[in-house]
Short mmCIF file of C-alpha atoms in Angstrom, two decimals:
data_model
loop_
_atom_site.label_atom_id
_atom_site.label_comp_id
_atom_site.label_asym_id
_atom_site.label_seq_id
_atom_site.Cartn_x
_atom_site.Cartn_y
_atom_site.Cartn_z
CA UNK Q 1 -31.53 14.91 27.62
CA UNK Q 2 -28.05 16.73 27.21
CA UNK Q 3 -25.43 14.23 25.08
CA UNK Q 4 -22.15 14.04 26.05
CA UNK Q 5 -19.29 14.87 23.57
CA UNK Q 6 -15.36 14.67 23.79
CA UNK Q 7 -12.85 16.00 21.78
CA UNK Q 8 -8.92 15.74 21.21
CA UNK Q 9 -6.21 16.94 18.80
CA UNK Q 10 -5.29 14.41 16.28
CA UNK Q 11 -2.93 14.54 13.42
CA UNK Q 12 -2.14 12.09 10.38
CA UNK Q 13 1.11 9.99 10.47
CA UNK Q 14 1.79 6.45 9.43
CA UNK Q 15 4.81 3.94 9.52
CA UNK Q 16 6.42 3.46 6.24
CA UNK Q 17 9.35 1.21 5.00
CA UNK Q 18 13.24 1.67 3.47
CA UNK Q 19 13.46 -0.66 0.85
CA UNK Q 20 10.30 -1.68 -0.90
CA UNK Q 21 8.35 -4.63 -1.62
CA UNK Q 22 8.58 -4.82 -5.19
CA UNK Q 23 5.58 -6.08 -7.23
CA UNK Q 24 4.34 -6.61 -10.83
CA UNK Q 25 1.50 -4.32 -12.00
CA UNK Q 26 -1.14 -6.10 -10.82
CA UNK Q 27 0.51 -5.57 -7.58
CA UNK Q 28 1.88 -9.22 -7.23
CA UNK Q 29 5.02 -9.31 -4.90
CA UNK Q 30 7.81 -10.68 -6.72
CA UNK Q 31 10.77 -12.83 -5.32
CA UNK Q 32 14.59 -12.12 -5.35
CA UNK Q 33 14.46 -13.39 -8.89
CA UNK Q 34 11.55 -11.50 -9.93
CA UNK Q 35 9.23 -14.14 -10.43
CA UNK Q 36 5.84 -13.29 -8.86
CA UNK Q 37 4.75 -15.53 -5.93
CA UNK Q 38 1.27 -16.64 -6.31
CA UNK Q 39 -1.32 -15.18 -4.22
CA UNK Q 40 0.33 -12.92 -2.31
CA UNK Q 41 -0.10 -9.23 -3.33
CA UNK Q 42 0.94 -5.68 -1.79
CA UNK Q 43 -0.15 -2.17 -2.07
CA UNK Q 44 0.38 1.08 -0.90
CA UNK Q 45 3.79 3.02 -0.39
CA UNK Q 46 5.83 0.03 1.13
CA UNK Q 47 5.71 -1.16 -2.66
CA UNK Q 48 7.85 1.75 -3.85
CA UNK Q 49 5.06 3.90 -5.67
CA UNK Q 50 6.95 7.20 -5.98
CA UNK Q 51 9.17 6.88 -3.20
CA UNK Q 52 11.81 4.48 -4.49
CA UNK Q 53 14.20 2.28 -2.71
CA UNK Q 54 15.28 5.23 -0.19
CA UNK Q 55 12.77 7.23 1.33
CA UNK Q 56 11.82 6.67 4.78
CA UNK Q 57 9.31 9.57 5.15
CA UNK Q 58 6.80 9.62 7.83
CA UNK Q 59 3.87 11.20 6.70
CA UNK Q 60 1.49 10.38 3.59
CA UNK Q 61 1.47 13.04 1.43
CA UNK Q 62 -1.60 13.67 -1.31
CA UNK Q 63 0.42 12.03 -4.14
CA UNK Q 64 1.56 8.87 -1.54
CA UNK Q 65 -2.59 8.81 -0.91
CA UNK Q 66 -3.43 8.46 -4.54
CA UNK Q 67 -0.88 5.95 -4.83
CA UNK Q 68 -2.06 3.85 -2.12
CA UNK Q 69 -5.75 3.99 -3.04
CA UNK Q 70 -5.30 3.25 -6.70
CA UNK Q 71 -2.64 0.30 -5.94
CA UNK Q 72 -4.74 -1.08 -3.06
CA UNK Q 73 -7.91 -1.28 -6.22
CA UNK Q 74 -5.54 -3.05 -8.18
CA UNK Q 75 -4.30 -5.56 -5.81
CA UNK Q 76 -7.90 -6.05 -4.54
CA UNK Q 77 -8.71 -6.99 -7.96
CA UNK Q 78 -6.02 -9.14 -8.38
CA UNK Q 79 -6.64 -11.18 -5.29
CA UNK Q 80 -10.15 -11.48 -6.40
CA UNK Q 81 -9.52 -12.91 -9.77
CA UNK Q 82 -6.78 -15.33 -7.84
CA UNK Q 83 -9.16 -16.43 -5.61
CA UNK Q 84 -11.88 -17.43 -7.88
CA UNK Q 85 -9.53 -19.60 -10.07
#
């Protein structure tokens, strides 16, 4: 019996935003008055991170990946605490 295999060339790319979603240290999204929006969390490069307000990159480099992972962890913990209130 022979197994069938297929291969294709792939690459990493990500869609990003210019003008970040602003967040607190708990990754709570903040509104135009700088007040946290209850129950709304965000993470990753769209929350500014190292890119700030004017970065429009198409690729996630190592620094952005580590920020995405850590901010996602923080947002997840914060959302879990909010969910059990």
